[in-house]
GROMACS .gro file of C-alpha atoms in nm:
model
  308
    1MET     CA    1   0.000   0.000   0.000
    2ALA     CA    2   0.163   0.322  -0.114
    3GLY     CA    3  -0.011   0.564   0.117
    4SER     CA    4  -0.331   0.705   0.259
    5ALA     CA    5  -0.507   1.035   0.222
    6PRO     CA    6  -0.813   1.197   0.374
    7SER     CA    7  -1.108   1.228   0.143
    8GLY     CA    8  -1.179   1.594   0.205
    9PRO     CA    9  -1.001   1.924   0.259
   10GLY     CA   10  -0.940   1.942   0.633
   11SER     CA   11  -0.955   1.631   0.848
   12ALA     CA   12  -1.247   1.761   1.054
   13ALA     CA   13  -1.470   1.759   0.744
   14VAL     CA   14  -1.396   1.399   0.648
   15PRO     CA   15  -1.703   1.174   0.695
   16ALA     CA   16  -1.657   0.840   0.866
   17GLY     CA   17  -1.518   0.578   0.629
   18ALA     CA   18  -1.418   0.834   0.367
   19THR     CA   19  -1.038   0.805   0.382
   20THR     CA   20  -0.862   0.648   0.085
   21SER     CA   21  -0.548   0.446   0.016
   22SER     CA   22  -0.329   0.419  -0.292
   23ALA     CA   23  -0.111   0.139  -0.422
   24THR     CA   24   0.131   0.065  -0.705
   25PRO     CA   25  -0.021  -0.193  -0.944
   26ARG     CA   26   0.173  -0.515  -0.993
   27LEU     CA   27   0.207  -0.798  -1.237
   28ALA     CA   28   0.085  -1.139  -1.126
   29ASN     CA   29   0.446  -1.235  -1.042
   30GLY     CA   30   0.462  -0.951  -0.790
   31ALA     CA   31   0.677  -0.717  -0.998
   32PRO     CA   32   0.558  -0.354  -0.978
   33VAL     CA   33   0.431  -0.184  -1.293
   34ASP     CA   34   0.668   0.105  -1.227
   35SER     CA   35   0.821   0.168  -1.569
   36ALA     CA   36   0.733   0.186  -1.934
   37SER     CA   37   0.903  -0.150  -1.987
   38ALA     CA   38   0.685  -0.311  -1.719
   39ALA     CA   39   0.377  -0.162  -1.886
   40ALA     CA   40   0.495  -0.314  -2.215
   41ALA     CA   41   0.536  -0.653  -2.047
   42LEU     CA   42   0.178  -0.624  -1.925
   43ALA     CA   43   0.059  -0.549  -2.277
   44ARG     CA   44   0.229  -0.868  -2.397
   45TYR     CA   45   0.053  -1.068  -2.125
   46TRP     CA   46  -0.291  -0.967  -2.250
   47THR     CA   47  -0.310  -1.172  -2.566
   48PRO     CA   48  -0.638  -1.177  -2.762
   49GLU     CA   49  -0.703  -1.527  -2.625
   50ARG     CA   50  -0.661  -1.419  -2.262
   51MET     CA   51  -0.888  -1.122  -2.321
   52ARG     CA   52  -1.150  -1.342  -2.482
   53LYS     CA   53  -1.145  -1.591  -2.194
   54ALA     CA   54  -1.147  -1.332  -1.912
   55ILE     CA   55  -1.450  -1.368  -1.684
   56PRO     CA   56  -1.696  -1.078  -1.640
   57LEU     CA   57  -1.664  -0.987  -1.273
   58ASP     CA   58  -2.006  -1.034  -1.114
   59ARG     CA   59  -2.127  -0.844  -0.811
   60THR     CA   60  -2.488  -0.917  -0.725
   61ALA     CA   61  -2.652  -0.745  -0.432
   62GLY     CA   62  -2.627  -1.057  -0.217
   63SER     CA   63  -2.259  -1.124  -0.284
   64GLN     CA   64  -2.125  -0.823  -0.092
   65ARG     CA   65  -2.187  -0.645   0.234
   66ALA     CA   66  -2.467  -0.389   0.250
   67ALA     CA   67  -2.382  -0.023   0.213
   68GLN     CA   68  -2.273   0.121   0.545
   69SER     CA   69  -2.167   0.477   0.461
   70LYS     CA   70  -2.513   0.602   0.351
   71ALA     CA   71  -2.354   0.910   0.199
   72GLY     CA   72  -2.564   1.214   0.124
   73PRO     CA   73  -2.494   1.564  -0.003
   74THR     CA   74  -2.215   1.707   0.211
   75GLY     CA   75  -2.202   2.045   0.039
   76LYS     CA   76  -2.316   2.224  -0.270
   77PRO     CA   77  -2.346   2.028  -0.597
   78GLY     CA   78  -2.043   2.067  -0.821
   79SER     CA   79  -1.897   1.941  -1.147
   80THR     CA   80  -1.559   1.938  -1.316
   81PRO     CA   81  -1.549   1.988  -1.696
   82PRO     CA   82  -1.502   1.707  -1.948
   83ALA     CA   83  -1.224   1.726  -2.206
   84GLN     CA   84  -1.237   1.651  -2.577
   85GLY     CA   85  -0.999   1.394  -2.720
   86ARG     CA   86  -0.858   1.371  -3.069
   87ALA     CA   87  -1.097   1.461  -3.349
   88ASP     CA   88  -1.105   1.101  -3.476
   89THR     CA   89  -1.247   0.972  -3.147
   90VAL     CA   90  -1.582   1.152  -3.172
   91ARG     CA   91  -1.868   0.913  -3.244
   92PRO     CA   92  -2.230   1.039  -3.241
   93LEU     CA   93  -2.368   0.713  -3.102
   94VAL     CA   94  -2.514   0.680  -2.755
   95THR     CA   95  -2.407   0.314  -2.752
   96GLU     CA   96  -2.037   0.390  -2.783
   97SER     CA   97  -1.792   0.637  -2.631
   98ALA     CA   98  -1.417   0.655  -2.678
   99ALA     CA   99  -1.393   0.765  -2.313
  100VAL     CA  100  -1.541   0.434  -2.191
  101GLY     CA  101  -1.354   0.106  -2.209
  102LYS     CA  102  -1.304  -0.247  -2.088
  103VAL     CA  103  -1.073  -0.342  -1.801
  104PHE     CA  104  -0.876  -0.667  -1.775
  105PHE     CA  105  -0.703  -0.792  -1.460
  106THR     CA  106  -0.604  -1.097  -1.256
  107ASN     CA  107  -0.748  -1.166  -0.911
  108PRO     CA  108  -0.462  -1.293  -0.691
  109SER     CA  109  -0.709  -1.476  -0.466
  110ASN     CA  110  -0.769  -1.742  -0.731
  111GLY     CA  111  -0.534  -1.657  -1.018
  112LEU     CA  112  -0.820  -1.612  -1.266
  113ASN     CA  113  -0.853  -1.331  -1.521
  114TYR     CA  114  -1.155  -1.101  -1.507
  115THR     CA  115  -1.309  -0.803  -1.683
  116CYS     CA  116  -1.475  -0.484  -1.561
  117SER     CA  117  -1.557  -0.149  -1.718
  118ALA     CA  118  -1.410   0.198  -1.656
  119SER     CA  119  -1.398   0.543  -1.808
  120ALA     CA  120  -1.146   0.820  -1.861
  121ILE     CA  121  -1.202   1.126  -1.644
  122ASN     CA  122  -1.057   1.470  -1.707
  123SER     CA  123  -0.810   1.575  -1.436
  124PRO     CA  124  -0.487   1.776  -1.421
  125SER     CA  125  -0.280   1.465  -1.501
  126LYS     CA  126  -0.490   1.369  -1.808
  127GLN     CA  127  -0.404   1.009  -1.707
  128MET     CA  128  -0.691   0.905  -1.481
  129LEU     CA  129  -0.978   0.656  -1.497
  130ILE     CA  130  -1.275   0.598  -1.267
  131THR     CA  131  -1.416   0.253  -1.194
  132ALA     CA  132  -1.559   0.044  -0.908
  133GLY     CA  133  -1.358  -0.028  -0.596
  134HIS     CA  134  -1.411  -0.402  -0.643
  135CYS     CA  135  -1.243  -0.378  -0.985
  136VAL     CA  136  -0.911  -0.276  -0.823
  137HIS     CA  137  -0.928  -0.445  -0.479
  138GLY     CA  138  -1.103  -0.757  -0.352
  139GLY     CA  139  -1.246  -0.578  -0.047
  140ARG     CA  140  -1.254  -0.726   0.302
  141GLY     CA  141  -1.010  -1.019   0.315
  142GLY     CA  142  -0.888  -0.949  -0.040
  143THR     CA  143  -0.601  -0.762  -0.196
  144TRP     CA  144  -0.514  -0.540  -0.493
  145MET     CA  145  -0.577  -0.682  -0.839
  146THR     CA  146  -0.280  -0.751  -1.068
  147ASN     CA  147  -0.211  -0.738  -1.444
  148TRP     CA  148  -0.452  -0.441  -1.463
  149THR     CA  149  -0.501  -0.276  -1.801
  150TYR     CA  150  -0.764  -0.063  -1.979
  151ALA     CA  151  -0.876  -0.086  -2.343
  152PRO     CA  152  -1.079   0.222  -2.447
  153ARG     CA  153  -1.373   0.159  -2.680
  154PHE     CA  154  -1.293  -0.212  -2.693
  155ARG     CA  155  -1.502  -0.383  -2.959
  156SER     CA  156  -1.503  -0.761  -3.018
  157GLY     CA  157  -1.131  -0.790  -2.954
  158VAL     CA  158  -1.038  -0.473  -3.143
  159ARG     CA  159  -0.850  -0.214  -2.938
  160PRO     CA  160  -0.849   0.100  -3.155
  161PHE     CA  161  -0.650   0.305  -2.904
  162GLY     CA  162  -0.435   0.027  -2.758
  163THR     CA  163  -0.420  -0.065  -2.388
  164TYR     CA  164  -0.323   0.157  -2.096
  165ALA     CA  165  -0.152  -0.008  -1.798
  166ALA     CA  166  -0.241   0.104  -1.445
  167LYS     CA  167   0.027   0.311  -1.271
  168GLN     CA  168  -0.145   0.380  -0.936
  169PHE     CA  169  -0.470   0.269  -0.772
  170ARG     CA  170  -0.678   0.461  -0.518
  171THR     CA  171  -0.995   0.347  -0.342
  172PHE     CA  172  -1.176   0.398  -0.013
  173ASN     CA  173  -1.050   0.228   0.302
  174ALA     CA  174  -1.415   0.149   0.377
  175TRP     CA  175  -1.414  -0.070   0.067
  176ILE     CA  176  -1.072  -0.225   0.139
  177ASN     CA  177  -1.150  -0.307   0.504
  178ASN     CA  178  -1.526  -0.365   0.504
  179SER     CA  179  -1.644  -0.419   0.144
  180ASP     CA  180  -1.871  -0.119   0.202
  181LEU     CA  181  -2.087  -0.083  -0.109
  182GLY     CA  182  -2.149   0.280  -0.020
  183ARG     CA  183  -1.781   0.338  -0.106
  184ASP     CA  184  -1.739   0.103  -0.404
  185VAL     CA  185  -1.546   0.359  -0.611
  186ALA     CA  186  -1.186   0.373  -0.734
  187MET     CA  187  -0.967   0.600  -0.941
  188VAL     CA  188  -0.670   0.474  -1.141
  189THR     CA  189  -0.376   0.666  -1.285
  190THR     CA  190  -0.255   0.506  -1.609
  191TRP     CA  191   0.077   0.502  -1.788
  192PRO     CA  192   0.094   0.705  -2.111
  193LEU     CA  193   0.100   0.487  -2.421
  194ASN     CA  194   0.366   0.580  -2.677
  195GLY     CA  195   0.394   0.915  -2.502
  196ASN     CA  196   0.019   0.984  -2.525
  197LYS     CA  197  -0.198   1.040  -2.217
  198ILE     CA  198  -0.536   0.871  -2.217
  199VAL     CA  199  -0.755   1.184  -2.183
  200ASN     CA  200  -0.564   1.360  -2.459
  201VAL     CA  201  -0.640   1.065  -2.689
  202THR     CA  202  -0.997   0.959  -2.606
  203GLY     CA  203  -1.127   1.258  -2.417
  204GLY     CA  204  -1.237   1.238  -2.056
  205HIS     CA  205  -1.563   1.284  -1.869
  206GLY     CA  206  -1.621   1.544  -1.601
  207LEU     CA  207  -1.711   1.455  -1.241
  208SER     CA  208  -2.031   1.550  -1.056
  209TRP     CA  209  -2.100   1.526  -0.682
  210ASN     CA  210  -2.367   1.621  -0.426
  211PHE     CA  211  -2.648   1.616  -0.682
  212SER     CA  212  -2.998   1.483  -0.620
  213ARG     CA  213  -3.036   1.105  -0.628
  214THR     CA  214  -3.302   1.155  -0.896
  215GLN     CA  215  -3.106   1.228  -1.212
  216ALA     CA  216  -3.136   1.159  -1.584
  217MET     CA  217  -2.840   0.927  -1.642
  218THR     CA  218  -2.667   0.737  -1.919
  219VAL     CA  219  -2.503   0.420  -1.788
  220MET     CA  220  -2.228   0.268  -2.004
  221GLY     CA  221  -2.014  -0.042  -1.988
  222TYR     CA  222  -1.949  -0.397  -2.103
  223PRO     CA  223  -2.213  -0.624  -1.944
  224GLY     CA  224  -2.143  -0.994  -1.993
  225ASN     CA  225  -2.514  -1.060  -2.052
  226ARG     CA  226  -2.511  -0.837  -2.363
  227ASP     CA  227  -2.309  -0.958  -2.664
  228ASN     CA  228  -2.093  -1.160  -2.423
  229GLY     CA  229  -1.935  -0.836  -2.305
  230GLN     CA  230  -1.769  -0.780  -2.641
  231LEU     CA  231  -1.948  -0.454  -2.722
  232GLN     CA  232  -2.010  -0.134  -2.529
  233TRP     CA  233  -2.369  -0.093  -2.416
  234ALA     CA  234  -2.566   0.206  -2.288
  235CYS     CA  235  -2.880   0.239  -2.076
  236GLN     CA  236  -3.067   0.565  -2.021
  237GLY     CA  237  -3.323   0.655  -1.758
  238THR     CA  238  -3.385   0.844  -1.434
  239THR     CA  239  -3.221   0.714  -1.119
  240ARG     CA  240  -3.391   0.676  -0.784
  241ALA     CA  241  -3.270   0.656  -0.425
  242VAL     CA  242  -3.202   0.325  -0.249
  243SER     CA  243  -3.278   0.293   0.123
  244ASP     CA  244  -2.909   0.224   0.196
  245GLY     CA  245  -2.809   0.562   0.049
  246ARG     CA  246  -2.704   0.449  -0.297
  247ILE     CA  247  -2.876   0.515  -0.631
  248GLU     CA  248  -3.024   0.267  -0.878
  249LEU     CA  249  -3.144   0.236  -1.238
  250GLN     CA  250  -3.316  -0.064  -1.399
  251CYS     CA  251  -3.064  -0.151  -1.673
  252ASP     CA  252  -3.023  -0.525  -1.600
  253PHE     CA  253  -2.650  -0.501  -1.678
  254GLY     CA  254  -2.467  -0.812  -1.559
  255GLY     CA  255  -2.108  -0.896  -1.469
  256GLY     CA  256  -1.841  -0.706  -1.661
  257SER     CA  257  -2.033  -0.378  -1.645
  258SER     CA  258  -1.891  -0.312  -1.297
  259GLY     CA  259  -1.710   0.021  -1.287
  260GLY     CA  260  -1.887   0.163  -1.591
  261PRO     CA  261  -1.978   0.533  -1.562
  262TRP     CA  262  -2.318   0.673  -1.466
  263LEU     CA  263  -2.323   0.999  -1.659
  264ARG     CA  264  -2.517   1.319  -1.611
  265GLU     CA  265  -2.560   1.546  -1.912
  266PHE     CA  266  -2.437   1.290  -2.164
  267ASN     CA  267  -2.360   1.453  -2.499
  268ASP     CA  268  -2.439   1.225  -2.795
  269SER     CA  269  -2.220   1.430  -3.028
  270ASN     CA  270  -1.894   1.366  -2.843
  271GLY     CA  271  -1.967   1.071  -2.611
  272LEU     CA  272  -1.887   1.271  -2.297
  273GLY     CA  273  -2.074   1.355  -1.978
  274SER     CA  274  -2.017   1.402  -1.605
  275VAL     CA  275  -1.959   1.087  -1.399
  276ASN     CA  276  -2.207   1.085  -1.111
  277GLY     CA  277  -2.184   0.714  -1.027
  278ALA     CA  278  -1.995   0.393  -1.103
  279MET     CA  279  -2.161   0.057  -1.165
  280SER     CA  280  -2.145  -0.147  -0.845
  281THR     CA  281  -2.407  -0.424  -0.814
  282LEU     CA  282  -2.707  -0.589  -0.974
  283ALA     CA  283  -3.012  -0.640  -0.750
  284THR     CA  284  -3.332  -0.835  -0.813
  285GLY     CA  285  -3.559  -0.709  -1.088
  286GLY     CA  286  -3.266  -0.590  -1.299
  287TRP     CA  287  -3.189  -0.290  -1.077
  288ASN     CA  288  -2.826  -0.183  -1.103
  289ARG     CA  289  -2.681   0.021  -0.819
  290SER     CA  290  -2.403   0.275  -0.768
  291SER     CA  291  -2.247   0.447  -0.469
  292TYR     CA  292  -2.367   0.804  -0.416
  293PHE     CA  293  -2.107   1.063  -0.518
  294ASP     CA  294  -2.046   1.318  -0.240
  295ASP     CA  295  -1.760   1.543  -0.128
  296SER     CA  296  -1.553   1.235  -0.041
  297VAL     CA  297  -1.554   1.120  -0.404
  298LYS     CA  298  -1.451   1.470  -0.511
  299ALA     CA  299  -1.171   1.458  -0.252
  300MET     CA  300  -1.052   1.127  -0.398
  301PHE     CA  301  -1.044   1.300  -0.735
  302ASP     CA  302  -0.839   1.584  -0.583
  303ALA     CA  303  -0.598   1.339  -0.417
  304GLN     CA  304  -0.536   1.132  -0.730
  305GLY     CA  305  -0.607   1.368  -1.019
  306SER     CA  306  -0.261   1.528  -1.032
  307VAL     CA  307  -0.062   1.204  -0.990
  308THR     CA  308   0.154   1.137  -1.293
   0.00000   0.00000   0.00000
């Protein structure tokens, strides 16, 4: 574990369970991904066959602990701006965004390869992604995932922008220690690829926090129960509050969609919006759920967003 940070400016303002920890990603053999050569070795590990056989990581409501944090608005609503990528990344299709991609990693607890979803988020570093906490760490009794890489706008094995290796993880201690679904959020700094930073290539979403739990949202990701997780899917609707403090939308997205962004103000013309949630679980009736984004999520963004 590389270090800890409070999740808000001024320790007195930090809600219970809102501190975060960071870590250097590693290969399955324990070697740190701490250089461009290590990132290249990781890219060689992820052959098309391994990607095809990776298992969509499934988190149903009954497979994890209930939300404990019950976060609510802890200040005024706020948003950070998205950033456009290269001109050739713009696609006017709600079902596909260059700033959303598929994640591949190995779970050290069983040595198996899995998939999640994630999205690029605009920050000072231009190198950051946002995903679910359980896509970077196994939670209570688990450890940090290994062999972690991100393929933006992955499509049936095609990786139009290559793969971006993780350089540093950050997630909530409440997730690490207690598998708290109210804090199932993570941010990941990636290595540049061929000198290019992810947000400068694909664009990056903004971040929203402290908004009402009732929001028009576009949820994106790679659910394993849609096209076997080989294509990016989108679901649009209005979220509602969950009694445990989280938010939900009836998308019926299965394993592999975990970590996909829940976007306010999605713009069809450029595939960008403001991340106001991250796919966490699937409950009965096809209701997907996300942690609520409050000041603590913004503070995680502030703690990790400048890391290069």
